[in-house]
Coordinates of C-alpha atoms and ligand atoms in Angstrom, one line a residue:
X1348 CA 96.2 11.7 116.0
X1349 CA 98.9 14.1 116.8
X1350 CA 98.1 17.1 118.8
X1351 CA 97.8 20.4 116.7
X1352 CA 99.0 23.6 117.9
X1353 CA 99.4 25.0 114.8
X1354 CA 96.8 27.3 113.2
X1355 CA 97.3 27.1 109.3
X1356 CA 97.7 23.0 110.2
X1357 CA 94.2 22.5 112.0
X1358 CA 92.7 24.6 109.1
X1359 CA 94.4 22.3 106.3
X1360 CA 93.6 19.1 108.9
X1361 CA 89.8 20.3 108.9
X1362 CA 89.7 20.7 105.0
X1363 CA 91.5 17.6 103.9
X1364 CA 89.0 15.6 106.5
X1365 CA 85.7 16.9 104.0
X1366 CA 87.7 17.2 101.1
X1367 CA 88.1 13.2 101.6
X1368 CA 84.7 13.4 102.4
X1369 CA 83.6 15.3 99.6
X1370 CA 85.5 13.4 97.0
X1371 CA 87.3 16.6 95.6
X1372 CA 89.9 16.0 93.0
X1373 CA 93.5 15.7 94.4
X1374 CA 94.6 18.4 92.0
X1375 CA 91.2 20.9 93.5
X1376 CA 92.3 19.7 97.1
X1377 CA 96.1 20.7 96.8
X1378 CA 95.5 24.5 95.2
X1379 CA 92.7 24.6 98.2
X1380 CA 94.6 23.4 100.9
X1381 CA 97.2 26.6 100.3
X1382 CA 96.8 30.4 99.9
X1383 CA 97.3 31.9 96.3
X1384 CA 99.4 34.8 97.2
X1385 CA 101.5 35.2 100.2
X1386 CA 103.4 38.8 101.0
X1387 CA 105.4 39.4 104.1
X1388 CA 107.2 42.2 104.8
X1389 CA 109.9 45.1 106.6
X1390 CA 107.8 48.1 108.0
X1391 CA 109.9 50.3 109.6
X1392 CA 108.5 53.3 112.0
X1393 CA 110.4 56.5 113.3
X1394 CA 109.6 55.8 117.1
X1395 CA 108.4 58.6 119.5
X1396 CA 112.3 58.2 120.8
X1397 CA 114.0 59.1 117.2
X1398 CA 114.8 55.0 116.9
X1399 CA 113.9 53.4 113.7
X1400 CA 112.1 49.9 114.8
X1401 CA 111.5 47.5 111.9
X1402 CA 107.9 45.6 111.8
X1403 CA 107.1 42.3 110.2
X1404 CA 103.9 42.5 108.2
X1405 CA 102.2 39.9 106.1
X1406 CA 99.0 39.8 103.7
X1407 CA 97.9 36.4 102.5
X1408 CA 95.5 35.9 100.1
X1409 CA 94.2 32.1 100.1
X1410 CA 91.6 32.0 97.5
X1411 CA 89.5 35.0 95.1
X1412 CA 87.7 32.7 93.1
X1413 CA 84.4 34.7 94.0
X1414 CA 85.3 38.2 94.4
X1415 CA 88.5 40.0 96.1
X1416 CA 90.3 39.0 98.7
X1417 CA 88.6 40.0 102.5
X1418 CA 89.8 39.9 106.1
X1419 CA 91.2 41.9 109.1
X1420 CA 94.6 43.0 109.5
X1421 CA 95.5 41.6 113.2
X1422 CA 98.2 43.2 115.4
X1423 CA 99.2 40.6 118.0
X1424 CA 102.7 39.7 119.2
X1425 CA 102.7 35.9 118.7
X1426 CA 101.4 36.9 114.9
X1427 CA 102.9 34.3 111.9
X1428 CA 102.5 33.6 108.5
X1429 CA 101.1 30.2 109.3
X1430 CA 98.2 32.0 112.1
X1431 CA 97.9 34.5 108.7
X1432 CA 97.2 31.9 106.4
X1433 CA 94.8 29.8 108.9
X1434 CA 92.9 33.1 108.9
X1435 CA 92.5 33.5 105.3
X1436 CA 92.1 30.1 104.4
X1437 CA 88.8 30.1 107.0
X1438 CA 87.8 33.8 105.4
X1439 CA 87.6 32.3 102.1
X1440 CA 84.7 29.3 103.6
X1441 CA 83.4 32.5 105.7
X1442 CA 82.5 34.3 103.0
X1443 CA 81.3 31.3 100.5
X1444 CA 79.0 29.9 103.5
X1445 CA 77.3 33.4 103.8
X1446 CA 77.2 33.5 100.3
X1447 CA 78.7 37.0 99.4
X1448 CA 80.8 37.7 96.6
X1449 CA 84.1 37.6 98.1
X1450 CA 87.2 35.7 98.7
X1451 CA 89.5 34.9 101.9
X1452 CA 92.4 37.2 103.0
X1453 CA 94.3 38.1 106.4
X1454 CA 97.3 40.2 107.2
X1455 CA 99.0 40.9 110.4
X1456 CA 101.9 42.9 112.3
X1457 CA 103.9 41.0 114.8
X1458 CA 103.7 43.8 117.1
X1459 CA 101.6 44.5 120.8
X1460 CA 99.6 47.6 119.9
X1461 CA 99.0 48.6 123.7
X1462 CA 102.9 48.8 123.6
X1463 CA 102.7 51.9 120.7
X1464 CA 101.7 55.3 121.4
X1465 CA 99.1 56.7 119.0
X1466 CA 101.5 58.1 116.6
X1467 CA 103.5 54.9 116.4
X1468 CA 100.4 53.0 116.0
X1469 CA 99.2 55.7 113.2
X1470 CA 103.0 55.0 111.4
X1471 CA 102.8 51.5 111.9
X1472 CA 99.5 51.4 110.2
X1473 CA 100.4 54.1 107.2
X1474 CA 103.7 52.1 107.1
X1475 CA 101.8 48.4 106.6
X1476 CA 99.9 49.9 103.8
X1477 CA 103.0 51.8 101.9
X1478 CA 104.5 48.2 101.5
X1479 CA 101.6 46.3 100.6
X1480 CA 99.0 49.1 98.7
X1481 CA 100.1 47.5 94.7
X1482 CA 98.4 44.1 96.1
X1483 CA 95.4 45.8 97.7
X1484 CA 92.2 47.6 96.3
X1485 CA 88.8 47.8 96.4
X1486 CA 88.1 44.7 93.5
X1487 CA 91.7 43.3 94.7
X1488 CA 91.9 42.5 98.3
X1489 CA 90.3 44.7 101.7
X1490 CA 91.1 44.4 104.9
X1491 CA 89.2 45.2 107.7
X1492 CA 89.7 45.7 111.3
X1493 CA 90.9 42.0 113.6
X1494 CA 92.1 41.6 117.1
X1495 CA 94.2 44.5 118.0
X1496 CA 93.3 46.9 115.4
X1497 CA 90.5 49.4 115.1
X1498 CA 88.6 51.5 113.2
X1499 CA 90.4 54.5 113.4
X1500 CA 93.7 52.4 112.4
X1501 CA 91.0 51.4 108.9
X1502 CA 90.8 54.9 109.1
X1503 CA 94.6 55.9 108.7
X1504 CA 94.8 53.0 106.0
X1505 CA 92.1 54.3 104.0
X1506 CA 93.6 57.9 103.6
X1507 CA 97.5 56.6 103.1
X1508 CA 96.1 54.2 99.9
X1509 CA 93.9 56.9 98.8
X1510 CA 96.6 59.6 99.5
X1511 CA 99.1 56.2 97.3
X1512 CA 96.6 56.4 94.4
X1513 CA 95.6 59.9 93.7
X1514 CA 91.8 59.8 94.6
X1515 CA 89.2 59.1 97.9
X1516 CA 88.8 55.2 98.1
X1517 CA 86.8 54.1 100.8
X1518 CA 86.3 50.6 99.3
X1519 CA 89.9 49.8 100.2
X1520 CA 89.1 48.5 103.5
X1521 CA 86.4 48.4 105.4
X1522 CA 85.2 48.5 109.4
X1523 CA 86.1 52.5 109.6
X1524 CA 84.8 54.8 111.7
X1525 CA 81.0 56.0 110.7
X1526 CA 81.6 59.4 109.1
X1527 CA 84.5 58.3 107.6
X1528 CA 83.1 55.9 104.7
X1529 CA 82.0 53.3 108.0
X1530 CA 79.1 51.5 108.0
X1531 CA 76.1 51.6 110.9
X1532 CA 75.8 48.0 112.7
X1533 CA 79.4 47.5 112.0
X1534 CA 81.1 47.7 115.3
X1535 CA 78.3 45.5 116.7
X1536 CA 78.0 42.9 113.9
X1537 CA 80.0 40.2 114.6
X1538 CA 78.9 39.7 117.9
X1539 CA 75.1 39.7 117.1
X1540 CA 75.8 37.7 114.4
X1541 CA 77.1 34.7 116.6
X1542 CA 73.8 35.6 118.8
X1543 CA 71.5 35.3 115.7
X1544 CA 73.2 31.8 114.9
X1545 CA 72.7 31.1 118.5
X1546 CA 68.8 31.9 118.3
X1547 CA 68.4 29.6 115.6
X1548 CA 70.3 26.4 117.3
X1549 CA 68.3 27.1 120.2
X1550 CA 65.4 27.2 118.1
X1551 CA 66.6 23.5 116.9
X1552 CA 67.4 22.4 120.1
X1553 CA 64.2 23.3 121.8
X1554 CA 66.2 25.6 124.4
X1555 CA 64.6 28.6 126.1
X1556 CA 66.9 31.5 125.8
X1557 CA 65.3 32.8 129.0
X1558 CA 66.4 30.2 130.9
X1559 CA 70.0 29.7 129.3
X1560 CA 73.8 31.2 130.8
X1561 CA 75.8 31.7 128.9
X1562 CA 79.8 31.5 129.6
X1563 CA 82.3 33.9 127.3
X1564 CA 85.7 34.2 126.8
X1565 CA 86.9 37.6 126.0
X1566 CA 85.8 40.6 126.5
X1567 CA 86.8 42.4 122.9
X1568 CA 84.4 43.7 120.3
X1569 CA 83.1 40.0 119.6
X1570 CA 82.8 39.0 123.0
X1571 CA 81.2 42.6 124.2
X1572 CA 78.4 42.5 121.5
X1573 CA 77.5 39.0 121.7
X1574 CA 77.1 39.6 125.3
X1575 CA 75.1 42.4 124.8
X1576 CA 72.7 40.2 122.3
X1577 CA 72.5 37.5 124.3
X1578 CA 71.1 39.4 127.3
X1579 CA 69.0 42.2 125.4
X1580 CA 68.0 40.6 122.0
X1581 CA 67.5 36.9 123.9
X1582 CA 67.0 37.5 127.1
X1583 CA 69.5 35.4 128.3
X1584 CA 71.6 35.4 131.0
X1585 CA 76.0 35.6 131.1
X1586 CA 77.3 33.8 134.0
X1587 CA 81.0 35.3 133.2
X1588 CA 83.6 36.8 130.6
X1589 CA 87.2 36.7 130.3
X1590 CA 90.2 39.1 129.6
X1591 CA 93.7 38.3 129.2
X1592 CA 95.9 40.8 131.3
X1593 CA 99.1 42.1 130.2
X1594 CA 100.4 43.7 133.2
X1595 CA 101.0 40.2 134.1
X1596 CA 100.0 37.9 131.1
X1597 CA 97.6 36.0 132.1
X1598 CA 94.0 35.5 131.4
X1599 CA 91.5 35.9 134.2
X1600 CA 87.8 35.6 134.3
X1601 CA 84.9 37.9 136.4
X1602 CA 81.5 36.8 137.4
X1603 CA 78.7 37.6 139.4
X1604 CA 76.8 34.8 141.0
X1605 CA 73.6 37.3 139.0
X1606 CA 75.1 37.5 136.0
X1607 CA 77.6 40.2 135.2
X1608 CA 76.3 44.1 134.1
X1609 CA 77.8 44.1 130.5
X1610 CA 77.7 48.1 130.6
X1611 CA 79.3 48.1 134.2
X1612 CA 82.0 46.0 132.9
X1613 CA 82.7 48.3 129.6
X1614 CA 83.0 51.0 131.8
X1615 CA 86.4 49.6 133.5
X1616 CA 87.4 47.9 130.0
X1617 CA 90.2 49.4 127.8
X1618 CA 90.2 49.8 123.9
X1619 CA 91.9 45.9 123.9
X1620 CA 89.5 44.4 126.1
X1621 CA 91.3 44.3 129.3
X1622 CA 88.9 44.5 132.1
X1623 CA 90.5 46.5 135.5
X1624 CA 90.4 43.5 138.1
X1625 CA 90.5 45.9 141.0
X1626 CA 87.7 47.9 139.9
X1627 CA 85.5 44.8 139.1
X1628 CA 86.5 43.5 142.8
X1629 CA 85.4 46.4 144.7
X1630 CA 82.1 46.2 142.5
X1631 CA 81.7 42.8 144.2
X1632 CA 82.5 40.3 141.2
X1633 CA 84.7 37.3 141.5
X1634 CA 87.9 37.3 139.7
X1635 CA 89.6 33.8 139.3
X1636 CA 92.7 32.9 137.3
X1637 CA 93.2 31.3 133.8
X1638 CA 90.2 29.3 132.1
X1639 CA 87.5 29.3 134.6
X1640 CA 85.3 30.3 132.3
X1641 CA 85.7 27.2 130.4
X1642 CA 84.2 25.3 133.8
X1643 CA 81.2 27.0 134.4
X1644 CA 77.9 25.1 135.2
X1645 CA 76.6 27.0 131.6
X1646 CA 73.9 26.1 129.0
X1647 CA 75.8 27.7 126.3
X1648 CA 80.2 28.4 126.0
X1649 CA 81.3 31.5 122.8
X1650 CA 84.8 31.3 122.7
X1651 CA 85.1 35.3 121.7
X1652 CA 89.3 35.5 122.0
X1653 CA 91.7 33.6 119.8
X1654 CA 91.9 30.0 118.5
X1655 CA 92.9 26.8 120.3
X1656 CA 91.4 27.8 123.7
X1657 CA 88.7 24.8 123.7
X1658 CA 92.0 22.2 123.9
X1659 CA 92.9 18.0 124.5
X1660 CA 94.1 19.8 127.7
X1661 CA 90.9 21.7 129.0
X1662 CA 88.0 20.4 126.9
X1663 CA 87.8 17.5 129.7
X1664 CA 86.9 20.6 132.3
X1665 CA 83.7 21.6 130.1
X1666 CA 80.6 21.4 131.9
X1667 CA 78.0 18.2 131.3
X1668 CA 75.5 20.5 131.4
X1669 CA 77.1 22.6 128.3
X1670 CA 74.6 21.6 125.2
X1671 CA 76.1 24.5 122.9
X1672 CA 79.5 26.3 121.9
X1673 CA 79.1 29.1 119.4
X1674 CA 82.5 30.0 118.2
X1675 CA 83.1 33.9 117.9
X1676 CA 86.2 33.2 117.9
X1677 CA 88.5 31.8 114.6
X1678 CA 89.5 28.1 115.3
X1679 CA 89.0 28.4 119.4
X1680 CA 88.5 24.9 119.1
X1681 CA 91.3 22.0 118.2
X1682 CA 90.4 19.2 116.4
X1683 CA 91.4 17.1 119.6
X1684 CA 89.0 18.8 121.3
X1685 CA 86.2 18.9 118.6
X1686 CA 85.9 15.3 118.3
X1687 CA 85.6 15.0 122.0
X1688 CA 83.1 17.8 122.3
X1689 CA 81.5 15.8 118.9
X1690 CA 81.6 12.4 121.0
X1691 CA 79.4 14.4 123.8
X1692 CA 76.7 15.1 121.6
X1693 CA 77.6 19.0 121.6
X1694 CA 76.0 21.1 119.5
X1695 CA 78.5 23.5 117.4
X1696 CA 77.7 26.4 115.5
X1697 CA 81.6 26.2 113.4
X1698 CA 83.2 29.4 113.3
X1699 CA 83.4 31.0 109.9
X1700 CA 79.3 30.7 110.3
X1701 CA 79.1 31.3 113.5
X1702 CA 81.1 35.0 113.3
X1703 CA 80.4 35.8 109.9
X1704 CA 78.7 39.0 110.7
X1705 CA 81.5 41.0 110.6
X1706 CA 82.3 40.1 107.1
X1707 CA 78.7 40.6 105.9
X1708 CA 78.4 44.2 107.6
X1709 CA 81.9 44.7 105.7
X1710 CA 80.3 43.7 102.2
X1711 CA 77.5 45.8 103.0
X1712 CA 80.2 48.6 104.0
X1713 CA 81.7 48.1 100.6
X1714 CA 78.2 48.2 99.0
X1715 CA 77.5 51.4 100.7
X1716 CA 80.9 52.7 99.8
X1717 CA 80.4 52.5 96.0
X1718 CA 77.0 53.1 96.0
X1719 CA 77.9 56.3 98.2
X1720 CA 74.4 56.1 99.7
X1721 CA 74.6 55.3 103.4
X1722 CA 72.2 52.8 105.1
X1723 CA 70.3 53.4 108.5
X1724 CA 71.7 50.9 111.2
X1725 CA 68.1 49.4 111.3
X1726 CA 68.7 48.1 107.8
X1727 CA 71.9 47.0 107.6
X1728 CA 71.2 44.7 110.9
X1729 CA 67.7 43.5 109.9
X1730 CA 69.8 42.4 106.4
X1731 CA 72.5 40.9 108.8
X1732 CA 70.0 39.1 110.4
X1733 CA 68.4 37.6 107.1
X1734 CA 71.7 36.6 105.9
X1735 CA 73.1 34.7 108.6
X1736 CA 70.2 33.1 109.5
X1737 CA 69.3 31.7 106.0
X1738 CA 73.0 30.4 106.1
X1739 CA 72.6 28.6 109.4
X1740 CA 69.4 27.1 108.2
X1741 CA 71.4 26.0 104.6
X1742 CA 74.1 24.7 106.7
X1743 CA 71.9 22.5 109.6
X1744 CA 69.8 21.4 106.6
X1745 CA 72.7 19.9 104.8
X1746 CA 73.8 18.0 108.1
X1747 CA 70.3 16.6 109.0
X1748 CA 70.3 15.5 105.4
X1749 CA 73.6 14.2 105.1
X1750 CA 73.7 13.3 108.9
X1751 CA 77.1 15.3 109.5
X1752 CA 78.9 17.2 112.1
X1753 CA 77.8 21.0 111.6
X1754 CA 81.0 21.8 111.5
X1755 CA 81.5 19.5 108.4
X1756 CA 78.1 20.5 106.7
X1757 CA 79.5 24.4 106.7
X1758 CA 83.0 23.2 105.1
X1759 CA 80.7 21.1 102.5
X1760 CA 78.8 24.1 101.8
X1761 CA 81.4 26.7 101.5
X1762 CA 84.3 23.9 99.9
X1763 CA 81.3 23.6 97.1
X1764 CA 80.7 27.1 96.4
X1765 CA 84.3 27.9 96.2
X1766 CA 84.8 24.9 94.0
X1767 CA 81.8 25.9 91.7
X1768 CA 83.4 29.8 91.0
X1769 CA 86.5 28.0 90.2
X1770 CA 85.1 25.8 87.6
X1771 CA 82.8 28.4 86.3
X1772 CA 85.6 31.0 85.6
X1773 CA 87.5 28.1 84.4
X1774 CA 90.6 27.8 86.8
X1775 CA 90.4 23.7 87.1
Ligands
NAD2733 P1 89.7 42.1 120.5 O1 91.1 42.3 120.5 O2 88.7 43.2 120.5 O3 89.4 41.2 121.9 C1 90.0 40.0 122.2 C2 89.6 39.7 123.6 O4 90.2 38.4 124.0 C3 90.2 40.7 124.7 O5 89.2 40.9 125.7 C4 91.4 39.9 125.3 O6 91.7 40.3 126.6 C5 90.8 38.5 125.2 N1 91.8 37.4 125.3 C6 92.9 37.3 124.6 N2 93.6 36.1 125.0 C7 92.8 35.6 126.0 C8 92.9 34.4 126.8 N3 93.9 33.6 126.7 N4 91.9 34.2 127.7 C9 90.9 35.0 127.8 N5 90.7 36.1 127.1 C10 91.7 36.4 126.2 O7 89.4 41.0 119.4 P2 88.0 40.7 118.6 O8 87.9 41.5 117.5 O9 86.9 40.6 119.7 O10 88.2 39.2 118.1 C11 88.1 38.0 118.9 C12 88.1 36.8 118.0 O11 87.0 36.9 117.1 C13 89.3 36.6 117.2 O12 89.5 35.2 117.0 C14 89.0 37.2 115.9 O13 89.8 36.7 114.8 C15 87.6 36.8 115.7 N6 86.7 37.6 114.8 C16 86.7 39.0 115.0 C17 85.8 39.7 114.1 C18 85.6 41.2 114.3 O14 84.8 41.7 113.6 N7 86.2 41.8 115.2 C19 85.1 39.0 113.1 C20 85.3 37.6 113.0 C21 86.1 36.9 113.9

């Protein structure tokens, strides 16, 4: 098998393997295996200098068979169509395994957003939504916030489409600030979803969360929250997290032989998750190059960054004593590296299940948004909880049953769902 560096190819390489598996129709297969709507587009923004600098946007919308279109908008400099469409394409199984009533989108800006000032980030962001606000809406297609874009940039793209169309719209997009149409438990969802997935595999596994480490790279809103749940709600312990470092681009990691101090660390973190090395050094941690995290004598690994970090190149540097990954991140593992970690008897939690929270706390944000009733954070994480969990346990039941790969029991269940709307609203 050839190596895959490419996003959008390990998604379609992942679905045609159950697809095969699941006997779909070749005719099913081929509209799955590409996005139903792709846009990409000029955004141009006045710079703080007078200059005109022209962005490339993009919004892909793979598959809406179940309800509008959903997922982040991410601002990252290596940004492409084909990292867009990956993204959507896993959206659309993210929301089928969770079983809400939406489909699978993604946009993006090829752009570094620590590089802007606030007003050029507010332009850029007002700019991506005057190009793209006909294809977007409330029961069309809503984004929500991704790596490198927050929620007072959902914010600023809420009030340009409302200001577009002539009337308040909250349930354009969602993952905006609380007070501002946001949703309690949001920030925090996706990173205590991946810890209530992890509770349940340890569950199955017959681990003691007490007596776990945990190893994570990143140290964004993902990686921050599910370190935060895996000390406070599990009790568990993190060994070390990672950042990448643009001053000199590369990605470092800090540990403590104790365990890090989560709060400590957010202390000397910026808004992109960029911990300050020399601050964490005089506060006695160790701060080693490029993917030590990856080698750390660890119970459990949560890739929290961006895909292909668990590689054919570094998965042979994994620990024997890792018995779980829990993938915050989207496609942080190749499928080189998957059937290695496969071979090894590693237990996965896939990640469209594995970080679904953020999209559930984002339907329950649109919920709240045309209801216009506002939950207490208590609810809306004790619903996360119930949610997640009962798609883990529908998930693990279908590969004890079946005797599958967890990560092919979650395509089987989400490929199925998605097939089902299709047929029912008679598209095949
Ligand atoms: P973020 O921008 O807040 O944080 C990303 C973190 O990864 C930062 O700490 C950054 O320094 C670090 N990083 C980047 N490259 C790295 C490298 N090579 N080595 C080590 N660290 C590196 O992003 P986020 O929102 O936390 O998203 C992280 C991942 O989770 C992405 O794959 C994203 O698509 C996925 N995800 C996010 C959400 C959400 O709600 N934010 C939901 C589902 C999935």
């Amino acid at each position: 098998m050839a190596v895959v560096s490419n996003a959008f190819e390990m998604a379609q390489m992942q679905f045609d393997q159950v697809a095969q598996q699941l006997n779909l129709d070749s005719h099913v297969a081929e509209m799955l295996r590409w996005p139903t709507r792709e846009f990409r587009f000029q955004i141009p923004v006045r710079m703080d200098d007078g200059t005109i600098r022209v962005f490339f946007g993009y919004r892909v919308q793979h598959n809406d068979a179940r309800g509008p279109a959903k997922g982040g908008i991410r601002f990252h400099p290596s940004e492409t169509l084909d990292t867009v469409r990956a993204l959507a394409m896993w959206m659309t199984w993210k929301c089928a395994v969770v079983d809400i009533p939406l489909g699978g989108g993604k946009g993006g800006v090829a752009v570094d957003p620590a590089s802007l000032s606030v007003a050029e980030r507010e332009k850029l962001c007002r700019g991506w939504v005057d190009q793209i606000w006909r294809n977007i809406g409330p029961r069309l297609d809503v984004p929500a916030p991704d790596v490198g874009t927050t929620p007072q940039m959902m914010g600023w793209i809420m009030d340009e489409y409302s200001k577009l169309v002539g009337q308040y719209t909250p349930g354009v997009v969602t993952g905006k600030p609380v007070g501002s149409g946001g949703s309690l438990g949001r920030q925090e969802a996706t990173g205590f979803g991946v810890v209530y997935t992890l509770r349940e595999a340890m569950k199955y596994l017959g681990m003691d969360p007490e007596r776990s480490i945990a190893a994570i790279q990143g140290f964004g809103n993902v990686a921050q929250h599910a370190a935060t749940g895996f000390t406070e709600l599990l009790g568990g312990q993190v060994a070390c997290v990672s950042f990448w470092d643009r001053t000199d681009n590369q990605a470092y990691t800090i540990s403590h032989p104790n365990g890090i101090q989560i709060e400590f660390l957010k202390t000397i973190t910026d808004q992109h998750g960029c911990i300050d090395k020399d601050r964490a050094l005089a506060a006695g941690y160790d701060v080693e190059e490029q993917d030590a995290w990856l080698r750390k004598d660890v119970d459990v690994l949560i890739p929290a960054a961006l895909e292909g970090s668990i590689s054919a190149e570094t998965v042979s540097s994994i620990s024997d004593r890792v018995r779980l990954v829990a993938e915050g991140a989207n496609g942080p593992t190749t499928p080189e590296a998957d059937r290695v970690l496969k071979g090894r008897g590693v237990f996965i939690i896939p990640d469209f299940l594995c970080n679904a929270g953020g999209v559930t706390v984002s339907y329950f944000e649109g919920v709240q948004n045309d209801m216009n009733f506002y939950w207490t954070r208590e609810m809306v994480l004790e619903r996360l909880d119930n949610n997640i969990t009962r798609a883990f346990r529908d998930v693990l039941k279908l590969a004890e049953s079946e005797r599958v790969y967890m990560r092919d029991a979650a395509y089987m269940v989400a490929i199925e769902r998605v097939v089902n709307a299709m047929e029912l609203r008679g598209w095949l």
